[in-house]
GROMACS .gro file of C-alpha atoms in nm:
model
  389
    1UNK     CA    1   0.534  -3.455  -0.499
    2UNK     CA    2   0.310  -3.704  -0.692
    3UNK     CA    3  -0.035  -3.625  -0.741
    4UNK     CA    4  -0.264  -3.717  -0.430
    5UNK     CA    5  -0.438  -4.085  -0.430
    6UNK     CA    6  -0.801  -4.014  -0.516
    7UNK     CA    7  -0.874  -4.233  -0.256
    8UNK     CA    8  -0.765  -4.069   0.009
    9UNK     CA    9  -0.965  -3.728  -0.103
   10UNK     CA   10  -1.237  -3.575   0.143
   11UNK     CA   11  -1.581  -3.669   0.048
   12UNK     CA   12  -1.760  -3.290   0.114
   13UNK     CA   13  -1.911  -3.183  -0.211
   14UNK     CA   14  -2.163  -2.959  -0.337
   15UNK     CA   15  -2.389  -3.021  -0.572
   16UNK     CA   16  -2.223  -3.006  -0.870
   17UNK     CA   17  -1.868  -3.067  -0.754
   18UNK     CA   18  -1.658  -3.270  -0.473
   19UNK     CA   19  -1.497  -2.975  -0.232
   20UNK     CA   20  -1.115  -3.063  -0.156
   21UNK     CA   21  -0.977  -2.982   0.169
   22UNK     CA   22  -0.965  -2.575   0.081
   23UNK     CA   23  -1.234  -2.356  -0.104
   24UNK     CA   24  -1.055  -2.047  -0.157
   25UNK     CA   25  -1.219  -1.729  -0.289
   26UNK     CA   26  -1.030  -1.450  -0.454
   27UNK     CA   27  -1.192  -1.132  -0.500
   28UNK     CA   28  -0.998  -0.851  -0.707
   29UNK     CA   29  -1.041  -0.433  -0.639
   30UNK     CA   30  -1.310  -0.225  -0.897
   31UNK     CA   31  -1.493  -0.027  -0.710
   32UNK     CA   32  -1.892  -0.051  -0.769
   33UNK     CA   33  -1.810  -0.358  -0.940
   34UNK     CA   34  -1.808  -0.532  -0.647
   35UNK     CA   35  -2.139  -0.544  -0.651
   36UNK     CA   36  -2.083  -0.852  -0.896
   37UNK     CA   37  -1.841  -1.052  -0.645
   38UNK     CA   38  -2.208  -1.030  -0.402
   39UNK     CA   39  -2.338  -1.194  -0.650
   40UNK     CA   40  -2.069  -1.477  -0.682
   41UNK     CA   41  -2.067  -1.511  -0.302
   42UNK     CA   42  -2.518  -1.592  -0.299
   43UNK     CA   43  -2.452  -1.812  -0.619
   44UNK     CA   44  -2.204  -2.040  -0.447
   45UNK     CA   45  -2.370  -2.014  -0.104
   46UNK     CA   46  -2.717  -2.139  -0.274
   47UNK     CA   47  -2.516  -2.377  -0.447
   48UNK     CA   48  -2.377  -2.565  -0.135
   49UNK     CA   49  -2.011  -2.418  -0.170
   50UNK     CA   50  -1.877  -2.384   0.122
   51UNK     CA   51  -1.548  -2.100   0.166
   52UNK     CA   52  -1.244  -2.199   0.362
   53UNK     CA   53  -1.062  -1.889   0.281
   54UNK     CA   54  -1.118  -1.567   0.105
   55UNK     CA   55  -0.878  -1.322  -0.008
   56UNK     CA   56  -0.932  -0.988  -0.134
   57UNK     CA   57  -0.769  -0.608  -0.279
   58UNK     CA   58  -0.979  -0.270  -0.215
   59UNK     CA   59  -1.328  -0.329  -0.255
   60UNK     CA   60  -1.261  -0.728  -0.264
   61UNK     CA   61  -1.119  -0.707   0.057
   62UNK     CA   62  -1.403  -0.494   0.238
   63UNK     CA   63  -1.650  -0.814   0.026
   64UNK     CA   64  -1.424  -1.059   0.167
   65UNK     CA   65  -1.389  -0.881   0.527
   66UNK     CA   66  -1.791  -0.937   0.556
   67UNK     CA   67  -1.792  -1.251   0.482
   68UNK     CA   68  -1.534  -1.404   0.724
   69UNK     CA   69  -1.687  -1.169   1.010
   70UNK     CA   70  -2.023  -1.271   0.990
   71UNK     CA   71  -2.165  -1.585   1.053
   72UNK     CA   72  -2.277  -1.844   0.709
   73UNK     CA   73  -2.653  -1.725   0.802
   74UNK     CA   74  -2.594  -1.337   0.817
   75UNK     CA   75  -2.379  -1.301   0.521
   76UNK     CA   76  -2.556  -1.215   0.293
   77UNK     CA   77  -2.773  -0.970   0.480
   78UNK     CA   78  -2.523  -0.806   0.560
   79UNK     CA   79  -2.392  -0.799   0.209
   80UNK     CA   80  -2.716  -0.652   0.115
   81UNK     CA   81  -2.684  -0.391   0.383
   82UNK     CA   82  -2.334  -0.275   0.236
   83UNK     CA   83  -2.428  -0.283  -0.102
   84UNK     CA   84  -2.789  -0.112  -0.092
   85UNK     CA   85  -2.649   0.180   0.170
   86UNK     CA   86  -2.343   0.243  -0.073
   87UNK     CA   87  -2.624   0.268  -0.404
   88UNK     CA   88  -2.835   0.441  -0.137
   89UNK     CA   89  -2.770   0.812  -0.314
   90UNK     CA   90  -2.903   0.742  -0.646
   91UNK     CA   91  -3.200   0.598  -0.793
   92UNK     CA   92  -3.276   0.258  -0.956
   93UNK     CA   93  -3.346   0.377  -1.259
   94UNK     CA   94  -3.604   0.272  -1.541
   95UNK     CA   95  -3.474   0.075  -1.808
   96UNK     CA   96  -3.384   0.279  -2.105
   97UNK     CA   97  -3.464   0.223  -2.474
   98UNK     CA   98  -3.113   0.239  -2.630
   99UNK     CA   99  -2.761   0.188  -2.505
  100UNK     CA  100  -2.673   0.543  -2.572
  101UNK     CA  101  -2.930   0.677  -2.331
  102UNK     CA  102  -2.830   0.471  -2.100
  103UNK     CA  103  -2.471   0.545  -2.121
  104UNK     CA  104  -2.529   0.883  -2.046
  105UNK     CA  105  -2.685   0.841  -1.752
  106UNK     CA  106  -2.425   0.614  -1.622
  107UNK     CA  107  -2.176   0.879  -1.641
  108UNK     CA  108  -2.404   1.136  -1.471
  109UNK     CA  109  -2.465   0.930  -1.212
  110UNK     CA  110  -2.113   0.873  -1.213
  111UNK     CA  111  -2.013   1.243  -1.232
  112UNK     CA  112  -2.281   1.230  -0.886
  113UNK     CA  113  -2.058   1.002  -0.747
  114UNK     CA  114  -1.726   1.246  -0.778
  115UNK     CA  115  -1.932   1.556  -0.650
  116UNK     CA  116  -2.101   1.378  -0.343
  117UNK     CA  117  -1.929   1.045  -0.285
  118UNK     CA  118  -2.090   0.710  -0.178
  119UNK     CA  119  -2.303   0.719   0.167
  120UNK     CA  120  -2.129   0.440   0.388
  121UNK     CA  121  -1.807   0.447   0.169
  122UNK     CA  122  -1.655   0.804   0.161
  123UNK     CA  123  -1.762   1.194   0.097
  124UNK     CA  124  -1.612   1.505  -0.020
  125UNK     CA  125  -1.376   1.679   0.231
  126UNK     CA  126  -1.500   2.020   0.366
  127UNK     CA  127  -1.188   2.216   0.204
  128UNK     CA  128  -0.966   2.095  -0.152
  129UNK     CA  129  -0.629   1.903  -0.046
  130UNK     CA  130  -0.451   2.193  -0.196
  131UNK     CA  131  -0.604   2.443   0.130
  132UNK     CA  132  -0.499   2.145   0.367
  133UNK     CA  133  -0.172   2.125   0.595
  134UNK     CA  134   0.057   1.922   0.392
  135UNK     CA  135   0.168   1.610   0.553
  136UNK     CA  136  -0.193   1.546   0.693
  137UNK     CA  137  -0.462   1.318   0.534
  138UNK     CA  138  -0.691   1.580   0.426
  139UNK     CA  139  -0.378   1.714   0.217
  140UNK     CA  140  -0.319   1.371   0.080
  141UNK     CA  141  -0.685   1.271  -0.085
  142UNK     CA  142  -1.003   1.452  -0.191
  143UNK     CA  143  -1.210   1.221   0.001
  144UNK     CA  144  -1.279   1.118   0.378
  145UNK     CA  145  -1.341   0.740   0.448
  146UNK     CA  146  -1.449   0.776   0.810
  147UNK     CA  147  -1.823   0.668   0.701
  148UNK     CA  148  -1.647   0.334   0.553
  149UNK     CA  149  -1.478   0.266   0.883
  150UNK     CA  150  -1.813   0.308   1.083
  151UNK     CA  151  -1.999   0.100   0.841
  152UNK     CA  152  -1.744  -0.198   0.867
  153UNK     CA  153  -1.716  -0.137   1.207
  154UNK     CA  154  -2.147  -0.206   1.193
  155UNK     CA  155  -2.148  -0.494   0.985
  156UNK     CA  156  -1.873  -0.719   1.105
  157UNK     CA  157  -1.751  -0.895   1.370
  158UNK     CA  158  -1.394  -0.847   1.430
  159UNK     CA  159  -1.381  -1.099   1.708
  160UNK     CA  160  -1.487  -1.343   1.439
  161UNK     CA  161  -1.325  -1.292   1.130
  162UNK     CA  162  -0.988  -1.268   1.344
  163UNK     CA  163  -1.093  -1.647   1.556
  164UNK     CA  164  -1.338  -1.799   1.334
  165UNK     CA  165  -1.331  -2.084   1.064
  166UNK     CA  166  -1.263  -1.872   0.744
  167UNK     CA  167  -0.911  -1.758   0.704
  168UNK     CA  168  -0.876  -1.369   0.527
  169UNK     CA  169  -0.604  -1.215   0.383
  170UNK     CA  170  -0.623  -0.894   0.227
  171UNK     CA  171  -0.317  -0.671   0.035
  172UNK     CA  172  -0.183  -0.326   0.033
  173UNK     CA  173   0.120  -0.084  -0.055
  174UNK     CA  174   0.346   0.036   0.195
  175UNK     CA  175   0.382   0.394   0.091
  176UNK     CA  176   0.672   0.487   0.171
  177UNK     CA  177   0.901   0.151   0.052
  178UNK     CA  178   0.657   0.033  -0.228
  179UNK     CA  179   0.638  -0.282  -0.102
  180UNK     CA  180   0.344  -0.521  -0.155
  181UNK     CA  181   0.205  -0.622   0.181
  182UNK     CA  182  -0.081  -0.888   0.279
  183UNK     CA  183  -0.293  -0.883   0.624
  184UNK     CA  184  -0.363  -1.241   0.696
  185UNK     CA  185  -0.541  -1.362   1.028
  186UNK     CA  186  -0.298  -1.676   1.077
  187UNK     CA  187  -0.050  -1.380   1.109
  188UNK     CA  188  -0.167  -1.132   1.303
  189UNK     CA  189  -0.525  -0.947   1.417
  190UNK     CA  190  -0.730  -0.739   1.146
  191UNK     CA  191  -0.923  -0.484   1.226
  192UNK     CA  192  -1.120  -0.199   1.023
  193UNK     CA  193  -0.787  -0.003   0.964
  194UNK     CA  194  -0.651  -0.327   0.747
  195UNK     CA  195  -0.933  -0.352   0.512
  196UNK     CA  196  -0.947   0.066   0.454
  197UNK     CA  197  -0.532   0.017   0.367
  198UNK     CA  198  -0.636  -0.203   0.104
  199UNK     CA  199  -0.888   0.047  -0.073
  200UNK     CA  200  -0.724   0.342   0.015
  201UNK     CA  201  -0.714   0.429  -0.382
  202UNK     CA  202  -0.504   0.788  -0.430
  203UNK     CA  203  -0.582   1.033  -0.522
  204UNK     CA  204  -0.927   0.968  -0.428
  205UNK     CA  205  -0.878   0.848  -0.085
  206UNK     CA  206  -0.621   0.865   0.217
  207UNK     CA  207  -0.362   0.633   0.313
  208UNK     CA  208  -0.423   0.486   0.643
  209UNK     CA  209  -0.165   0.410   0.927
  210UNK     CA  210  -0.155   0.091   1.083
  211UNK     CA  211   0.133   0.037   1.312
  212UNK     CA  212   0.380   0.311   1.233
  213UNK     CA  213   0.341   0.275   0.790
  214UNK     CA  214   0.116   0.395   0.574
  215UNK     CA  215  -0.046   0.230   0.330
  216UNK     CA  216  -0.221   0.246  -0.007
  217UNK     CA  217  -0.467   0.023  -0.246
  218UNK     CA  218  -0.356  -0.293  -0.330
  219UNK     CA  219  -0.415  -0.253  -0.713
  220UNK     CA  220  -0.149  -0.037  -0.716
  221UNK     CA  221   0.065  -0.296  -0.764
  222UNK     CA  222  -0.153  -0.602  -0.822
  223UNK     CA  223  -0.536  -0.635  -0.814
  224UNK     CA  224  -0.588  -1.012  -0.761
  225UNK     CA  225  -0.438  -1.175  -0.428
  226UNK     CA  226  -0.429  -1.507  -0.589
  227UNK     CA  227  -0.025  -1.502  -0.589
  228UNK     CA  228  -0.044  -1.513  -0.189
  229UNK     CA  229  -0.331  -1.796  -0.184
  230UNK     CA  230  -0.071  -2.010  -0.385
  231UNK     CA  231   0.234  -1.882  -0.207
  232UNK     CA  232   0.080  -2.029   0.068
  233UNK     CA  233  -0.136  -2.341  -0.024
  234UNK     CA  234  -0.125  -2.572   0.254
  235UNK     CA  235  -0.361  -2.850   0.103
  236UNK     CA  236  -0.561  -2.999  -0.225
  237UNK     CA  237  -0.736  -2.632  -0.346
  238UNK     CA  238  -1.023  -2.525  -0.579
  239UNK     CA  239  -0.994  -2.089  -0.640
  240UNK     CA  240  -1.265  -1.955  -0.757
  241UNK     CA  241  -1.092  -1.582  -0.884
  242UNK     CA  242  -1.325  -1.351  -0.966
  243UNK     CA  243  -1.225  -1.081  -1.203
  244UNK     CA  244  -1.362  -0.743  -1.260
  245UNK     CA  245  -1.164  -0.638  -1.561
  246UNK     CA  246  -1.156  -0.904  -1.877
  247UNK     CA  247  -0.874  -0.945  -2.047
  248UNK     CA  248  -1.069  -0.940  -2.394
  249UNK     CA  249  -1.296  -0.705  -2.560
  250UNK     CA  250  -1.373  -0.556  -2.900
  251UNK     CA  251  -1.197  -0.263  -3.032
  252UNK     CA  252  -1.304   0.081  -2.907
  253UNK     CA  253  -1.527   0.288  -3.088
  254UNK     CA  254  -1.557   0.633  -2.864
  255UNK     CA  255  -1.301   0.815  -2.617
  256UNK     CA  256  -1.502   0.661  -2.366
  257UNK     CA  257  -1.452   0.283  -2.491
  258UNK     CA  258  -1.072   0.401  -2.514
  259UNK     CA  259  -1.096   0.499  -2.088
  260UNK     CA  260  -1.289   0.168  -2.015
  261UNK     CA  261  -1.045  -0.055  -2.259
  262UNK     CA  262  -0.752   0.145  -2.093
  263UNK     CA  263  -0.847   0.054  -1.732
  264UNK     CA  264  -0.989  -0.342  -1.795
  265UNK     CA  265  -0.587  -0.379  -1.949
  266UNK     CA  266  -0.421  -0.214  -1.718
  267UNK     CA  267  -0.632  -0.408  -1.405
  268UNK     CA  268  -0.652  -0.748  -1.591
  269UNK     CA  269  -0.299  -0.790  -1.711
  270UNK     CA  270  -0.152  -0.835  -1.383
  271UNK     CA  271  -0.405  -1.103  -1.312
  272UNK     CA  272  -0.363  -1.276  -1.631
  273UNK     CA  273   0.004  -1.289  -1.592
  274UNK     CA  274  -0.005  -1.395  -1.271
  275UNK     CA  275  -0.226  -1.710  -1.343
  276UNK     CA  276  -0.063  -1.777  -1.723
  277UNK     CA  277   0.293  -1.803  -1.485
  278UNK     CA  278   0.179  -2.010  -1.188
  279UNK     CA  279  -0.009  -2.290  -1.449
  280UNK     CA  280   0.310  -2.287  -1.625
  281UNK     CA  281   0.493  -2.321  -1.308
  282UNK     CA  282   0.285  -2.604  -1.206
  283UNK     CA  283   0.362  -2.787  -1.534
  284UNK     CA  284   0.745  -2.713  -1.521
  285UNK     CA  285   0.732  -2.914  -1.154
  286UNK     CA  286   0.507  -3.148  -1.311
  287UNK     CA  287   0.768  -3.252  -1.591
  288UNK     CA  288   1.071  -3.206  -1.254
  289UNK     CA  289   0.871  -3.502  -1.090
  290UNK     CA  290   0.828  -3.731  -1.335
  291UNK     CA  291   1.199  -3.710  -1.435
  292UNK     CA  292   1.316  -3.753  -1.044
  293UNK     CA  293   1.088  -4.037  -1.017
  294UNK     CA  294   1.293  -4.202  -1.281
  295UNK     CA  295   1.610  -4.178  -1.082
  296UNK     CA  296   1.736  -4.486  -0.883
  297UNK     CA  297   1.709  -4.479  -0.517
  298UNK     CA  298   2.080  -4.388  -0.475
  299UNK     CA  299   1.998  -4.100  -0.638
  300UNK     CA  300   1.717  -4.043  -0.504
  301UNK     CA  301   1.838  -3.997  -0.226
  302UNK     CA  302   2.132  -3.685  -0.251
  303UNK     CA  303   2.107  -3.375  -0.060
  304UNK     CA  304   2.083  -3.193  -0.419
  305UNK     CA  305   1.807  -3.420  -0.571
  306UNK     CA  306   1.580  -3.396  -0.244
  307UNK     CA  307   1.670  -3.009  -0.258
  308UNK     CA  308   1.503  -2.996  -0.597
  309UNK     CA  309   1.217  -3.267  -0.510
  310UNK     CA  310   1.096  -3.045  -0.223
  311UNK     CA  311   1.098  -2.733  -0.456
  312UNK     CA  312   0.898  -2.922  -0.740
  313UNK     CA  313   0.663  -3.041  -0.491
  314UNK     CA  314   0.266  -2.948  -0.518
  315UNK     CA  315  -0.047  -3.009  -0.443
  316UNK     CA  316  -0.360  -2.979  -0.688
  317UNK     CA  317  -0.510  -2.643  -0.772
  318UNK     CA  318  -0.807  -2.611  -1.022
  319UNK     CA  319  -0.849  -2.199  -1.098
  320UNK     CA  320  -1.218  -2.130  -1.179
  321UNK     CA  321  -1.239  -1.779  -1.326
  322UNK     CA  322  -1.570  -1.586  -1.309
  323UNK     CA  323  -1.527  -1.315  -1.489
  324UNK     CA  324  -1.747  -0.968  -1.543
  325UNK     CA  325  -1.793  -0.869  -1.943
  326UNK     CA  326  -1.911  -0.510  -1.948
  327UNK     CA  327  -2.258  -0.391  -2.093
  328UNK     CA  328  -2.185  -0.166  -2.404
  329UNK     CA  329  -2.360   0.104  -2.231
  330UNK     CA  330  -2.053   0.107  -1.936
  331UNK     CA  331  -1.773   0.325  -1.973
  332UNK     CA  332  -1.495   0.447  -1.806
  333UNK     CA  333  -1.628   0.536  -1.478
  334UNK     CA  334  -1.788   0.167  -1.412
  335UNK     CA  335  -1.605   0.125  -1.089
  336UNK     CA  336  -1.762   0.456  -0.988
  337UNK     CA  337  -2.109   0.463  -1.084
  338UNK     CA  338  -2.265   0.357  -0.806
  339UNK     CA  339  -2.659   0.386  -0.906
  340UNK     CA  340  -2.869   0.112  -0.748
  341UNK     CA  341  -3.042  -0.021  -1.106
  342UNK     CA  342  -2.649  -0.098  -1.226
  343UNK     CA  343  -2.599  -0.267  -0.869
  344UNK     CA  344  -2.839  -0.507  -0.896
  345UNK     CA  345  -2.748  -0.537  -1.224
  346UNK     CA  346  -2.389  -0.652  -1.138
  347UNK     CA  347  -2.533  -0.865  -0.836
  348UNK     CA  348  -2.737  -1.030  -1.114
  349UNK     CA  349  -2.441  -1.088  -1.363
  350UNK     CA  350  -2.265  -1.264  -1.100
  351UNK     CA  351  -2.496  -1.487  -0.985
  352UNK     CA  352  -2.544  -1.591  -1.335
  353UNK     CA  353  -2.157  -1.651  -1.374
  354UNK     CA  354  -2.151  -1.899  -1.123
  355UNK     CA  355  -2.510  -2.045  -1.214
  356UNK     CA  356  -2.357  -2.106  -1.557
  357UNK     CA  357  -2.031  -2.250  -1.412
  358UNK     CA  358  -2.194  -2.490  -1.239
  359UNK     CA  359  -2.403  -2.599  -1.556
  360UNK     CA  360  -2.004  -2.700  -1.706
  361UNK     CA  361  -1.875  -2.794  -1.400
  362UNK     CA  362  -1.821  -3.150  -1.500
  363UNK     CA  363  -1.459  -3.128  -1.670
  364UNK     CA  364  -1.342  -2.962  -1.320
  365UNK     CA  365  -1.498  -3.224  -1.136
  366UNK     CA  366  -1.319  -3.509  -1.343
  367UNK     CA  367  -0.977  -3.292  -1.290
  368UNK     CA  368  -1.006  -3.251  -0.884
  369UNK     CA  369  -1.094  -3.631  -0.911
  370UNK     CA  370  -0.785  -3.701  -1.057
  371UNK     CA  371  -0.622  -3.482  -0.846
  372UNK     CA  372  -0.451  -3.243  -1.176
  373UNK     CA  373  -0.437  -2.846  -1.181
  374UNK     CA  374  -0.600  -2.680  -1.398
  375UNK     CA  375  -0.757  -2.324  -1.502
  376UNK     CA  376  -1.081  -2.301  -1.598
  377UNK     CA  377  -1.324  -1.991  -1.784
  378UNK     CA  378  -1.680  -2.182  -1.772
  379UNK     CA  379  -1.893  -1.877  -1.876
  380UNK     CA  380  -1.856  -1.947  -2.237
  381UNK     CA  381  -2.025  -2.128  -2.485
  382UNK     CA  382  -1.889  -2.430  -2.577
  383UNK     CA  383  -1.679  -2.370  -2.231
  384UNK     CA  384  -1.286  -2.331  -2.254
  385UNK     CA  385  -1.057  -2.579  -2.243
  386UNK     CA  386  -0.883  -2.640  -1.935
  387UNK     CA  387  -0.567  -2.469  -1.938
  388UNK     CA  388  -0.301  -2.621  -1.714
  389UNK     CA  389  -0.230  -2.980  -1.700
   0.00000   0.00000   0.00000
């Protein structure tokens, strides 16, 4: 398919860029890094962005559950009221003179987290696994999520996320055949159970039943749902994917750099492949059209050749990545320190992501003008080249 006449584009736009016909947001698993995707989601509400769709694995899903079951003027609110009941346990602590203080009291507070688990999220079961009734869920995870269920079941409104105007989709492991599986409300009706399958993180947490299967976190086998938004682009797209995990970072120096260099590869490498492999994708059926457009119409027209047009054909995706890069002082255990100073923190980091975004926006602008798909990493300075076409 040719590239769509500018023309003909819709006309919405916020501030800094024209909005084709689907904002999607895609919101990757990490724990109390979440915290950061909050901040995304007030950046781009206070900066006239308006979400179509928003897709998300473990604690992206349970971010992207609240905001297509609450109305535009409640979401954040209720954001807030996740966020500051799950930091609820520990302090906001004081600002601290060096990097190493700090660092150790991120892993105390993290080391808090283990012993008493997050208020709202999950707690410590009564008895170990290993005293449990095998088979059952408290022989299956250390932790009991029935706080998360009632807190989701508090904050959103299942009625509309499953009927209103954002679309959700949110991914999980079936346990028992492996298999990747998405939730998505043009498909069937979501409920609490959906978004606890797609955090249920072992051995941390329990699987959780939904019709029959079990299921596990998402990350398990991929912690960015951006591979179903594409799968199933229906129109002109801009993705904002916000990562939790960068792909880069400086060589360790401590076991703990090791543990936090360990987990940002493991977590970000299935993202990066999966965007590095749909751009190139994109161009191969970019270089397919151009060579069937040189064919005369006899050709043209052939069962095989209009086989292989319909496969190459596409419409225009431009990949915005917001991505968080750690403070030196977080370790290992940064998806599971859930103090309220490194919440707000995160909330801050991501608001100036997308603040800074904005500030470069103009290349992506000129791209979704032209109608070409590209990916973009605006938070650095000079700002990236488009990669893509």
């Amino acid at each position: 398919m040719a590239d769509a006449d500018p023309s003909l584009r819709r006309t919405r736009r916020s501030r800094a860029l024209p909005l084709p016909d689907c904002v999607a947001l895609v919101l990757q698993g990490g724990g109390a890094l979440g915290s950061y995707q909050a901040g995304v989601i007030e950046e781009l509400e206070g900066a006239g962005i308006e979400i179509d769709w928003v897709a998300g694995i473990s604690i992206g899903a349970v971010n992207a559950a609240i905001i297509a079951g609450n109305p535009p003027e409640r979401r954040l609110e209720r954001l807030r009221a996740f966020w500051e009941l799950a930091s609820s346990a520990l302090p906001r602590f004081p600002i601290f003179p060096d990097d190493q203080v700090r660092e150790a009291v991120h892993e105390m507070s993290a080391a808090f987290v283990l012993g008493n688990g997050v208020p709202g999220f999950f707690r410590p079961r009564f008895w170990p696994p290993t005293l449990a009734v095998p088979g059952t869920p408290e022989a299956l995870s250390f932790y009991d999520t029935t706080p998360l269920r009632e807190t989701l079941d508090e904050l959103i409104d299942w009625d509309l996320l499953n009927e209103g105007p954002v679309r959700l989709s949110v991914g999980a492991v079936d346990l028992e055949s492996g298999n990747f599986a998405y939730f998505d409300t043009r498909e069937r009706r979501i409920d609490a159970r959906h978004i606890m399958a797609s955090g249920a993180l072992p051995p941390g947490l329990p699987p959780v039943e939904i019709d029959g299967r079990w299921y596990w976190d998402g990350g398990l086998v991929s912690n960015t749902p951006l591979t179903h938004v594409l799968d199933h682009q229906d129109a002109e797209m801009l993705v904002f994917q916000v990562d939790l995990f960068p792909a880069e970072a400086e060589l360790p120096r401590t076991l703990t750099d090791v543990l936090a260099r360990e987990k940002e590869i493991r977590f970000s490498s299935r993202t990066r492949q999966v965007s590095d492999e749909r751009m190139k994708l994109r161009q191969e059926r970019e270089a397919i059209r151009k060579v069937l457009a040189k064919l005369p119409a006899e050709l043209r027209a052939d069962d095989d050749v209009r086989t292989l047009a319909a496969m190459a054909a596409e419409m225009p995706v431009s990949l915005v990545h917001l991505i968080y890069r750690a403070n030196a002082w977080e370790g290992g255990s940064r998806d599971f320190e859930f103090s309220a100073r490194t919440m707000h923190e995160h909330w801050a980091a991501g608001r100036a992501a997308v603040a800074e975004t904005m500030a470069n926006a103009q290349v992506v602008a000129a791209n979704m003008l032209d109608g070409k798909t590209a990916a973009y990493d605006l938070t650095r300075t000079p700002p990236a080249p488009p990669a893509g076409r």
